[in-house]
């Protein structure tokens, strides 16, 4: 429960920052051009609000709504998510959105997206300035990689050290590396000390590469035990820090990856168990462990979670860290943010596939991206990433989103004709329905994953 609240707090704080600044972008440009902002709200206040305050001699009511699906600025003389059509029946006033030149209305509408995108670049820049950039170069992963059957069918072998593709050298083990492999016609490797190349078709499905179990490629990690949890099964049979697991059920274990594979088989057996005997068999394992001087064999019956109670080092490789001065951090942060944006856009094509639709996630999925322990570096990385997503999603040409309003304004600028108010109202309803449907599908996916159905 504590982990849940830590993740929830990080999610709420990140979204609050992004929503406030996004709506603040609209607010600032509206005020700059003399447009009245009637409401400035965090979350939606449908029917009632949790808090509201209107300063003396101010046209704007500030508040917090109860429906945590975003926030909004209610701008006078504009058809928006408030669906206030009564004001549109009254004569237009000089302080209203609809009376301003199209270029001013355009800037008001892109203000939120602009702020979110600039915010992401600024956060990335400050991350690089304060923490630097730490990573393990792929070429330094001297144990090489562990590949699944699909990868081996193309010619990869466990232990291959990845170097790069026909386009560029690999930097670190990340989604970018997966993306480079999926688009590569040639992958350069080192096998048994010799440089070699693997030929690929250049159009591998990135989503399948990442989601397959086991995934297309993972770093090979040492099977040396880093710690043993007190009172655990491993503790009771005498395992110690520094020991190795050499064998499980008569099959040799030479890496952490193979250990995980062996334990996964027991999980599969437990899932398909039909009676108590099947369950006990699934939870029973014969383990050979020890060190260079002594090895021990133990037959254990694991708990229902099939955990031995040991941990391994996340990486046995020493990371390199690149430091940036204050002014150096800005171009580096811009490059980093731009790469995140272009990669995200490139991956959107998978959303329109059956597997991609299943991969959509709501607030639960986003919350799980945050760590179980408070980590400011990861928090700001996630906030910057969400800021880029929020900026891009809002600029999509869907009515009810900023991009929909921008599309209609560009139409007006080009044709010098305004869409009718009746059309705008209908478009707003359609757009709101599309957004609501996406939210329902994404959060329904989260529920189905929790139930083990998806």
CSV table of C-alpha atoms in Angstrom, one decimal:
chain,number,residue,atom,x,y,z
A,1,UNK,CA,0.0,0.0,0.0
A,2,UNK,CA,2.9,2.3,0.8
A,3,UNK,CA,4.3,1.8,-2.8
A,4,UNK,CA,0.9,2.6,-4.2
A,5,UNK,CA,0.7,5.9,-2.4
A,6,UNK,CA,4.3,6.9,-3.4
A,7,UNK,CA,3.6,6.2,-7.0
A,8,UNK,CA,0.2,8.0,-6.8
A,9,UNK,CA,1.8,11.1,-5.2
A,10,UNK,CA,4.4,11.3,-7.9
A,11,UNK,CA,1.8,10.9,-10.6
A,12,UNK,CA,-0.5,13.6,-9.1
A,13,UNK,CA,2.4,16.0,-8.6
A,14,UNK,CA,3.7,15.6,-12.1
A,15,UNK,CA,0.3,16.0,-13.7
A,16,UNK,CA,-0.5,19.0,-11.5
A,17,UNK,CA,2.6,20.7,-12.6
A,18,UNK,CA,2.0,20.0,-16.3
A,19,UNK,CA,-1.7,20.9,-16.2
A,20,UNK,CA,-1.1,24.2,-14.4
A,21,UNK,CA,1.6,25.2,-16.8
A,22,UNK,CA,-0.3,24.1,-19.8
A,23,UNK,CA,-3.4,26.1,-18.9
A,24,UNK,CA,-1.1,28.9,-17.8
A,25,UNK,CA,0.2,29.1,-21.4
A,26,UNK,CA,-3.4,29.7,-22.6
A,27,UNK,CA,-4.0,32.2,-19.8
A,28,UNK,CA,-0.8,34.3,-20.4
A,29,UNK,CA,-1.5,34.7,-24.2
A,30,UNK,CA,-5.2,35.5,-23.5
A,31,UNK,CA,-4.3,38.2,-21.0
A,32,UNK,CA,-1.6,39.5,-23.4
A,33,UNK,CA,-4.2,40.1,-26.1
A,34,UNK,CA,-6.8,41.5,-23.7
A,35,UNK,CA,-9.1,38.4,-23.7
A,36,UNK,CA,-11.1,37.8,-20.5
A,37,UNK,CA,-10.5,34.5,-18.8
A,38,UNK,CA,-13.5,33.6,-16.7
A,39,UNK,CA,-12.2,30.4,-15.0
A,40,UNK,CA,-8.8,28.9,-14.4
A,41,UNK,CA,-9.2,25.4,-13.0
A,42,UNK,CA,-7.1,22.4,-12.1
A,43,UNK,CA,-9.2,19.4,-12.9
A,44,UNK,CA,-12.8,19.7,-14.1
A,45,UNK,CA,-15.6,21.2,-11.9
A,46,UNK,CA,-18.6,19.5,-13.5
A,47,UNK,CA,-21.5,20.3,-11.2
A,48,UNK,CA,-19.3,21.4,-8.3
A,49,UNK,CA,-15.7,22.3,-7.3
A,50,UNK,CA,-13.5,21.3,-4.3
A,51,UNK,CA,-12.1,24.9,-4.1
A,52,UNK,CA,-12.7,28.2,-5.8
A,53,UNK,CA,-11.5,31.8,-5.3
A,54,UNK,CA,-12.1,35.0,-7.2
A,55,UNK,CA,-9.9,37.9,-6.2
A,56,UNK,CA,-11.4,41.3,-5.8
A,57,UNK,CA,-11.6,43.3,-9.0
A,58,UNK,CA,-10.7,40.2,-11.0
A,59,UNK,CA,-12.6,38.6,-13.9
A,60,UNK,CA,-11.1,35.2,-13.3
A,61,UNK,CA,-12.3,32.5,-10.8
A,62,UNK,CA,-9.5,30.2,-9.8
A,63,UNK,CA,-10.3,26.7,-8.5
A,64,UNK,CA,-9.8,23.0,-8.2
A,65,UNK,CA,-12.4,20.6,-9.6
A,66,UNK,CA,-13.2,17.1,-8.5
A,67,UNK,CA,-12.8,15.2,-11.8
A,68,UNK,CA,-9.0,14.6,-12.4
A,69,UNK,CA,-9.1,14.4,-16.2
A,70,UNK,CA,-7.1,17.6,-16.9
A,71,UNK,CA,-7.8,21.3,-16.4
A,72,UNK,CA,-9.1,24.2,-18.3
A,73,UNK,CA,-9.3,27.9,-18.9
A,74,UNK,CA,-12.8,29.2,-19.7
A,75,UNK,CA,-12.1,32.0,-22.2
A,76,UNK,CA,-14.8,34.4,-22.9
A,77,UNK,CA,-16.3,34.2,-26.4
A,78,UNK,CA,-14.9,30.7,-27.2
A,79,UNK,CA,-16.6,27.4,-27.8
A,80,UNK,CA,-14.7,25.0,-25.6
A,81,UNK,CA,-15.1,22.0,-23.2
A,82,UNK,CA,-17.4,24.1,-20.9
A,83,UNK,CA,-20.1,23.9,-23.7
A,84,UNK,CA,-21.3,27.4,-22.6
A,85,UNK,CA,-23.4,28.2,-25.7
A,86,UNK,CA,-25.4,30.9,-24.1
A,87,UNK,CA,-22.6,33.5,-24.3
A,88,UNK,CA,-22.4,32.9,-28.0
A,89,UNK,CA,-26.0,34.1,-28.4
A,90,UNK,CA,-25.1,37.5,-26.9
A,91,UNK,CA,-23.5,40.3,-29.0
A,92,UNK,CA,-19.8,39.9,-29.3
A,93,UNK,CA,-17.7,42.0,-26.9
A,94,UNK,CA,-14.2,43.5,-27.4
A,95,UNK,CA,-12.7,41.4,-24.6
A,96,UNK,CA,-13.9,38.1,-26.1
A,97,UNK,CA,-11.9,35.5,-28.0
A,98,UNK,CA,-14.1,35.6,-31.0
A,99,UNK,CA,-13.5,39.3,-31.7
A,100,UNK,CA,-9.7,39.0,-31.8
A,101,UNK,CA,-7.7,38.6,-35.0
A,102,UNK,CA,-7.1,35.0,-36.1
A,103,UNK,CA,-3.3,35.2,-35.5
A,104,UNK,CA,-3.9,36.2,-31.8
A,105,UNK,CA,-6.5,33.4,-31.4
A,106,UNK,CA,-4.0,31.0,-32.9
A,107,UNK,CA,-1.3,32.0,-30.4
A,108,UNK,CA,-3.8,31.7,-27.5
A,109,UNK,CA,-4.6,28.1,-28.6
A,110,UNK,CA,-1.0,26.9,-29.1
A,111,UNK,CA,0.1,28.6,-25.8
A,112,UNK,CA,-0.4,25.5,-23.7
A,113,UNK,CA,1.4,23.1,-26.1
A,114,UNK,CA,4.2,25.6,-26.5
A,115,UNK,CA,4.7,25.8,-22.7
A,116,UNK,CA,4.6,22.0,-22.3
A,117,UNK,CA,7.2,21.5,-25.0
A,118,UNK,CA,9.5,24.2,-23.8
A,119,UNK,CA,9.1,22.9,-20.2
A,120,UNK,CA,10.2,19.4,-21.3
A,121,UNK,CA,13.3,20.7,-23.0
A,122,UNK,CA,14.1,22.9,-19.9
A,123,UNK,CA,13.7,19.9,-17.6
A,124,UNK,CA,15.9,17.7,-19.7
A,125,UNK,CA,18.5,20.4,-19.8
A,126,UNK,CA,18.5,20.8,-16.0
A,127,UNK,CA,18.7,17.1,-15.6
A,128,UNK,CA,21.8,17.0,-17.7
A,129,UNK,CA,23.3,20.0,-15.8
A,130,UNK,CA,22.6,18.7,-12.3
A,131,UNK,CA,23.0,14.9,-12.7
A,132,UNK,CA,24.8,14.6,-16.0
A,133,UNK,CA,24.1,11.7,-18.3
A,134,UNK,CA,25.1,8.2,-16.9
A,135,UNK,CA,24.9,5.0,-19.0
A,136,UNK,CA,26.7,1.8,-19.7
A,137,UNK,CA,28.0,1.8,-23.3
A,138,UNK,CA,26.6,-1.3,-25.1
A,139,UNK,CA,30.1,-2.1,-26.5
A,140,UNK,CA,31.3,-2.4,-22.8
A,141,UNK,CA,28.8,-5.1,-21.9
A,142,UNK,CA,31.5,-7.8,-22.3
A,143,UNK,CA,29.3,-10.7,-21.3
A,144,UNK,CA,27.2,-9.9,-24.4
A,145,UNK,CA,23.5,-10.3,-24.9
A,146,UNK,CA,20.8,-13.0,-24.4
A,147,UNK,CA,18.6,-13.4,-27.5
A,148,UNK,CA,15.2,-15.0,-27.9
A,149,UNK,CA,14.4,-17.6,-30.6
A,150,UNK,CA,13.3,-15.0,-33.2
A,151,UNK,CA,16.6,-13.2,-32.8
A,152,UNK,CA,18.5,-16.5,-33.1
A,153,UNK,CA,16.7,-17.3,-36.3
A,154,UNK,CA,18.3,-14.2,-37.8
A,155,UNK,CA,21.7,-15.4,-36.7
A,156,UNK,CA,22.3,-13.9,-33.3
A,157,UNK,CA,23.9,-16.0,-30.6
A,158,UNK,CA,23.9,-15.7,-26.8
A,159,UNK,CA,27.0,-13.8,-25.8
A,160,UNK,CA,27.2,-11.7,-28.9
A,161,UNK,CA,28.4,-8.1,-28.1
A,162,UNK,CA,26.4,-5.5,-30.0
A,163,UNK,CA,28.3,-2.7,-31.7
A,164,UNK,CA,26.0,-0.9,-34.0
A,165,UNK,CA,24.0,-0.9,-37.2
A,166,UNK,CA,24.5,0.2,-40.8
A,167,UNK,CA,23.2,3.7,-39.6
A,168,UNK,CA,25.1,4.3,-36.3
A,169,UNK,CA,26.9,2.8,-33.3
A,170,UNK,CA,24.8,1.8,-30.3
A,171,UNK,CA,25.0,4.1,-27.4
A,172,UNK,CA,23.3,2.4,-24.5
A,173,UNK,CA,20.8,-0.4,-23.9
A,174,UNK,CA,17.5,1.4,-24.4
A,175,UNK,CA,14.4,1.7,-26.6
A,176,UNK,CA,16.5,3.6,-29.1
A,177,UNK,CA,18.8,0.5,-29.5
A,178,UNK,CA,15.7,-1.7,-30.1
A,179,UNK,CA,14.4,0.9,-32.6
A,180,UNK,CA,17.8,0.9,-34.4
A,181,UNK,CA,17.8,-2.9,-34.6
A,182,UNK,CA,14.2,-3.0,-35.9
A,183,UNK,CA,15.1,-0.6,-38.8
A,184,UNK,CA,18.6,-2.0,-39.5
A,185,UNK,CA,19.6,-4.0,-42.6
A,186,UNK,CA,22.9,-4.8,-40.9
A,187,UNK,CA,23.9,-5.2,-37.2
A,188,UNK,CA,27.6,-5.3,-36.3
A,189,UNK,CA,28.6,-7.6,-33.5
A,190,UNK,CA,31.7,-9.1,-31.8
A,191,UNK,CA,31.5,-12.9,-31.4
A,192,UNK,CA,34.3,-14.7,-29.6
A,193,UNK,CA,36.6,-11.7,-30.2
A,194,UNK,CA,35.9,-11.5,-33.9
A,195,UNK,CA,34.0,-8.7,-35.7
A,196,UNK,CA,30.9,-10.0,-37.6
A,197,UNK,CA,27.7,-8.7,-39.1
A,198,UNK,CA,24.1,-10.0,-39.0
A,199,UNK,CA,21.8,-9.2,-41.9
A,200,UNK,CA,18.3,-8.1,-41.1
A,201,UNK,CA,15.2,-7.2,-43.2
A,202,UNK,CA,15.0,-3.6,-41.9
A,203,UNK,CA,11.3,-3.7,-40.9
A,204,UNK,CA,11.1,-5.7,-37.7
A,205,UNK,CA,8.1,-5.0,-35.5
A,206,UNK,CA,9.4,-2.9,-32.6
A,207,UNK,CA,6.4,-3.6,-30.4
A,208,UNK,CA,6.7,-7.4,-30.8
A,209,UNK,CA,10.4,-7.2,-30.1
A,210,UNK,CA,9.9,-5.5,-26.8
A,211,UNK,CA,6.7,-7.3,-25.7
A,212,UNK,CA,7.7,-10.9,-26.5
A,213,UNK,CA,8.6,-13.1,-23.6
A,214,UNK,CA,11.5,-13.4,-23.5
A,215,UNK,CA,12.2,-10.1,-25.3
A,216,UNK,CA,14.3,-9.9,-28.5
A,217,UNK,CA,17.5,-9.1,-26.7
A,218,UNK,CA,18.5,-8.5,-23.1
A,219,UNK,CA,22.0,-8.0,-21.5
A,220,UNK,CA,23.5,-11.2,-20.2
A,221,UNK,CA,24.1,-10.7,-16.4
A,222,UNK,CA,26.1,-12.6,-13.9
A,223,UNK,CA,24.3,-15.1,-11.8
A,224,UNK,CA,26.3,-14.1,-8.7
A,225,UNK,CA,24.0,-13.5,-5.7
A,226,UNK,CA,24.1,-9.9,-4.4
A,227,UNK,CA,22.0,-10.4,-1.3
A,228,UNK,CA,19.9,-12.9,0.6
A,229,UNK,CA,16.7,-11.9,2.3
A,230,UNK,CA,16.6,-12.9,6.0
A,231,UNK,CA,14.1,-15.7,6.7
A,232,UNK,CA,13.7,-16.5,3.0
A,233,UNK,CA,13.9,-19.9,1.4
A,234,UNK,CA,17.4,-19.1,0.2
A,235,UNK,CA,18.4,-18.0,3.7
A,236,UNK,CA,17.1,-21.2,5.2
A,237,UNK,CA,19.2,-23.5,2.9
A,238,UNK,CA,22.4,-21.5,3.5
A,239,UNK,CA,22.8,-19.3,0.5
A,240,UNK,CA,25.1,-16.3,1.0
A,241,UNK,CA,26.1,-13.1,-0.8
A,242,UNK,CA,28.7,-14.0,-3.4
A,243,UNK,CA,27.4,-17.5,-4.1
A,244,UNK,CA,26.3,-18.6,-7.5
A,245,UNK,CA,23.2,-20.7,-8.6
A,246,UNK,CA,24.8,-23.3,-10.8
A,247,UNK,CA,21.9,-25.6,-11.5
A,248,UNK,CA,18.1,-25.8,-11.2
A,249,UNK,CA,16.3,-29.1,-11.7
A,250,UNK,CA,19.3,-30.7,-13.4
A,251,UNK,CA,19.8,-27.8,-15.9
A,252,UNK,CA,22.9,-25.6,-15.8
A,253,UNK,CA,22.5,-22.0,-15.0
A,254,UNK,CA,25.3,-19.7,-16.3
A,255,UNK,CA,23.6,-16.3,-16.1
A,256,UNK,CA,20.9,-14.4,-14.3
A,257,UNK,CA,18.9,-14.5,-17.5
A,258,UNK,CA,18.9,-18.4,-17.4
A,259,UNK,CA,17.9,-18.3,-13.7
A,260,UNK,CA,14.9,-16.1,-14.6
A,261,UNK,CA,13.9,-18.5,-17.4
A,262,UNK,CA,14.1,-21.5,-15.1
A,263,UNK,CA,11.9,-19.9,-12.5
A,264,UNK,CA,9.4,-18.8,-15.2
A,265,UNK,CA,8.9,-22.4,-16.1
A,266,UNK,CA,7.8,-23.1,-12.5
A,267,UNK,CA,5.4,-20.2,-12.8
A,268,UNK,CA,3.9,-21.7,-16.0
A,269,UNK,CA,3.6,-25.0,-14.2
A,270,UNK,CA,1.9,-23.4,-11.2
A,271,UNK,CA,-0.5,-21.5,-13.5
A,272,UNK,CA,-1.7,-24.7,-15.2
A,273,UNK,CA,-1.8,-26.8,-12.1
A,274,UNK,CA,-5.0,-28.8,-11.8
A,275,UNK,CA,-4.7,-30.2,-8.3
A,276,UNK,CA,-2.6,-30.1,-5.1
A,277,UNK,CA,0.0,-32.5,-6.4
A,278,UNK,CA,0.5,-30.4,-9.5
A,279,UNK,CA,0.9,-27.4,-7.3
A,280,UNK,CA,3.5,-29.0,-5.1
A,281,UNK,CA,5.4,-30.2,-8.1
A,282,UNK,CA,5.4,-26.8,-9.6
A,283,UNK,CA,6.7,-25.3,-6.4
A,284,UNK,CA,9.4,-27.9,-5.9
A,285,UNK,CA,12.9,-27.3,-7.2
A,286,UNK,CA,16.3,-28.9,-6.8
A,287,UNK,CA,19.0,-26.2,-6.6
A,288,UNK,CA,22.8,-26.5,-6.8
A,289,UNK,CA,24.5,-23.4,-5.4
A,290,UNK,CA,27.8,-22.4,-3.8
A,291,UNK,CA,31.2,-20.9,-4.7
A,292,UNK,CA,34.4,-22.0,-6.3
A,293,UNK,CA,35.4,-24.0,-3.2
A,294,UNK,CA,32.2,-25.7,-2.3
A,295,UNK,CA,28.9,-26.6,-3.9
A,296,UNK,CA,25.6,-27.6,-2.2
A,297,UNK,CA,22.5,-29.3,-3.4
A,298,UNK,CA,19.1,-28.5,-1.8
A,299,UNK,CA,15.5,-29.6,-2.6
A,300,UNK,CA,13.1,-26.8,-1.7
A,301,UNK,CA,9.4,-26.2,-1.8
A,302,UNK,CA,8.8,-22.6,-2.6
A,303,UNK,CA,6.0,-20.3,-1.4
A,304,UNK,CA,3.1,-19.6,-3.8
A,305,UNK,CA,5.0,-16.5,-5.1
A,306,UNK,CA,7.9,-18.8,-6.2
A,307,UNK,CA,10.5,-16.4,-4.8
A,308,UNK,CA,13.8,-17.8,-3.5
A,309,UNK,CA,14.6,-14.6,-1.7
A,310,UNK,CA,17.8,-13.6,-3.5
A,311,UNK,CA,18.7,-10.5,-5.4
A,312,UNK,CA,21.2,-9.9,-8.2
A,313,UNK,CA,23.1,-6.8,-9.1
A,314,UNK,CA,21.2,-4.8,-11.7
A,315,UNK,CA,24.5,-4.5,-13.6
A,316,UNK,CA,28.0,-5.5,-13.1
A,317,UNK,CA,29.2,-2.9,-15.5
A,318,UNK,CA,30.6,0.5,-14.5
A,319,UNK,CA,28.6,3.4,-16.1
A,320,UNK,CA,30.2,6.3,-17.8
A,321,UNK,CA,29.0,9.8,-16.9
A,322,UNK,CA,29.0,12.8,-19.2
A,323,UNK,CA,28.9,16.2,-17.4
A,324,UNK,CA,27.5,19.4,-18.8
A,325,UNK,CA,28.1,23.0,-17.9
A,326,UNK,CA,25.1,25.2,-17.4
A,327,UNK,CA,25.1,26.7,-20.9
A,328,UNK,CA,26.2,23.4,-22.5
A,329,UNK,CA,23.2,21.6,-21.0
A,330,UNK,CA,20.6,23.6,-23.1
A,331,UNK,CA,21.6,22.4,-26.6
A,332,UNK,CA,22.2,18.9,-25.1
A,333,UNK,CA,18.7,19.0,-23.5
A,334,UNK,CA,17.1,20.2,-26.7
A,335,UNK,CA,18.7,17.3,-28.7
A,336,UNK,CA,17.6,14.8,-26.0
A,337,UNK,CA,14.0,16.1,-25.9
A,338,UNK,CA,13.8,16.2,-29.7
A,339,UNK,CA,14.9,12.6,-29.9
A,340,UNK,CA,12.3,11.6,-27.3
A,341,UNK,CA,9.6,13.4,-29.4
A,342,UNK,CA,10.6,12.0,-32.8
A,343,UNK,CA,10.9,8.5,-31.3
A,344,UNK,CA,7.4,8.8,-29.7
A,345,UNK,CA,5.9,10.0,-33.0
A,346,UNK,CA,7.6,7.1,-34.9
A,347,UNK,CA,6.2,4.6,-32.4
A,348,UNK,CA,2.6,5.8,-32.8
A,349,UNK,CA,2.1,3.7,-35.9
A,350,UNK,CA,1.9,0.7,-33.6
A,351,UNK,CA,-1.2,2.2,-31.8
A,352,UNK,CA,-3.2,1.4,-34.9
A,353,UNK,CA,-2.5,-2.3,-34.7
A,354,UNK,CA,-4.4,-4.9,-32.6
A,355,UNK,CA,-1.4,-5.3,-30.3
A,356,UNK,CA,-0.8,-1.6,-30.1
A,357,UNK,CA,-4.4,-1.0,-29.0
A,358,UNK,CA,-3.9,-3.5,-26.2
A,359,UNK,CA,-0.8,-1.7,-25.2
A,360,UNK,CA,-2.7,1.6,-24.5
A,361,UNK,CA,-2.6,2.4,-20.8
A,362,UNK,CA,-4.4,4.9,-18.6
A,363,UNK,CA,-3.6,6.4,-15.2
A,364,UNK,CA,-2.6,3.1,-13.8
A,365,UNK,CA,0.0,2.4,-16.5
A,366,UNK,CA,1.4,6.0,-16.2
A,367,UNK,CA,1.6,5.7,-12.4
A,368,UNK,CA,3.5,2.4,-12.7
A,369,UNK,CA,6.2,4.2,-14.7
A,370,UNK,CA,7.2,6.0,-11.5
A,371,UNK,CA,9.5,4.2,-9.1
A,372,UNK,CA,8.4,2.5,-5.9
A,373,UNK,CA,10.8,4.8,-3.9
A,374,UNK,CA,10.9,8.5,-4.3
A,375,UNK,CA,13.7,9.4,-6.8
A,376,UNK,CA,13.9,13.0,-8.0
A,377,UNK,CA,16.0,12.1,-11.1
A,378,UNK,CA,13.3,9.6,-12.3
A,379,UNK,CA,10.5,11.9,-11.3
A,380,UNK,CA,11.8,14.8,-13.4
A,381,UNK,CA,12.6,12.4,-16.3
A,382,UNK,CA,9.0,11.1,-16.2
A,383,UNK,CA,7.6,14.6,-15.9
A,384,UNK,CA,9.5,15.8,-18.9
A,385,UNK,CA,8.4,12.7,-20.9
A,386,UNK,CA,4.8,13.3,-19.9
A,387,UNK,CA,5.1,17.0,-20.8
A,388,UNK,CA,6.2,16.0,-24.4
A,389,UNK,CA,3.3,13.5,-24.6
A,390,UNK,CA,0.8,16.1,-23.4
A,391,UNK,CA,2.1,18.6,-25.9
A,392,UNK,CA,1.9,16.2,-28.8
A,393,UNK,CA,-1.5,14.8,-27.9
A,394,UNK,CA,-3.0,18.2,-27.5
A,395,UNK,CA,-1.8,19.4,-30.9
A,396,UNK,CA,-3.5,16.5,-32.7
A,397,UNK,CA,-6.3,17.9,-35.0
A,398,UNK,CA,-9.1,16.5,-32.9
A,399,UNK,CA,-11.9,18.9,-31.9
A,400,UNK,CA,-12.0,19.6,-28.2
A,401,UNK,CA,-8.2,19.5,-28.1
A,402,UNK,CA,-6.0,22.5,-28.9
A,403,UNK,CA,-5.1,21.0,-32.2
A,404,UNK,CA,-8.7,20.9,-33.3
A,405,UNK,CA,-9.1,24.6,-32.6
A,406,UNK,CA,-5.8,25.3,-34.4
A,407,UNK,CA,-7.0,23.4,-37.4
A,408,UNK,CA,-10.2,25.5,-37.7
A,409,UNK,CA,-8.2,28.7,-37.2
A,410,UNK,CA,-5.8,27.7,-40.0
A,411,UNK,CA,-8.8,27.0,-42.2
A,412,UNK,CA,-10.1,30.5,-41.3
A,413,UNK,CA,-6.7,32.2,-42.0
A,414,UNK,CA,-6.4,30.4,-45.4
A,415,UNK,CA,-10.0,30.8,-46.6
A,416,UNK,CA,-10.8,34.0,-44.7
A,417,UNK,CA,-14.0,32.4,-43.6
A,418,UNK,CA,-15.0,31.3,-40.1
A,419,UNK,CA,-16.6,28.0,-39.5
A,420,UNK,CA,-20.2,28.5,-38.2
A,421,UNK,CA,-20.8,28.4,-34.5
A,422,UNK,CA,-23.2,25.5,-35.0
A,423,UNK,CA,-20.5,23.5,-36.7
A,424,UNK,CA,-18.0,24.4,-34.0
A,425,UNK,CA,-20.4,23.2,-31.2
A,426,UNK,CA,-21.1,19.9,-33.0
A,427,UNK,CA,-17.3,19.4,-33.6
A,428,UNK,CA,-16.6,20.1,-29.9
A,429,UNK,CA,-19.1,17.4,-28.9
A,430,UNK,CA,-17.7,14.9,-31.4
A,431,UNK,CA,-14.1,15.6,-30.2
A,432,UNK,CA,-15.0,15.4,-26.6
A,433,UNK,CA,-16.6,12.0,-27.3
A,434,UNK,CA,-13.5,10.8,-29.0
A,435,UNK,CA,-11.2,11.9,-26.1
A,436,UNK,CA,-13.6,10.3,-23.6
A,437,UNK,CA,-13.7,7.0,-25.6
A,438,UNK,CA,-9.8,6.9,-25.6
A,439,UNK,CA,-9.7,7.5,-21.9
A,440,UNK,CA,-12.2,4.7,-21.3
A,441,UNK,CA,-10.3,2.2,-23.5
A,442,UNK,CA,-6.9,3.1,-22.0
A,443,UNK,CA,-8.1,2.8,-18.4
A,444,UNK,CA,-10.2,-0.3,-19.2
A,445,UNK,CA,-7.0,-1.9,-20.5
A,446,UNK,CA,-5.4,-1.2,-17.1
A,447,UNK,CA,-8.3,-3.0,-15.3
A,448,UNK,CA,-8.1,-6.0,-17.7
A,449,UNK,CA,-4.3,-6.3,-17.1
A,450,UNK,CA,-4.9,-6.3,-13.3
A,451,UNK,CA,-7.5,-9.1,-13.7
A,452,UNK,CA,-5.0,-11.0,-15.9
A,453,UNK,CA,-7.4,-11.0,-18.9
A,454,UNK,CA,-5.2,-8.8,-21.2
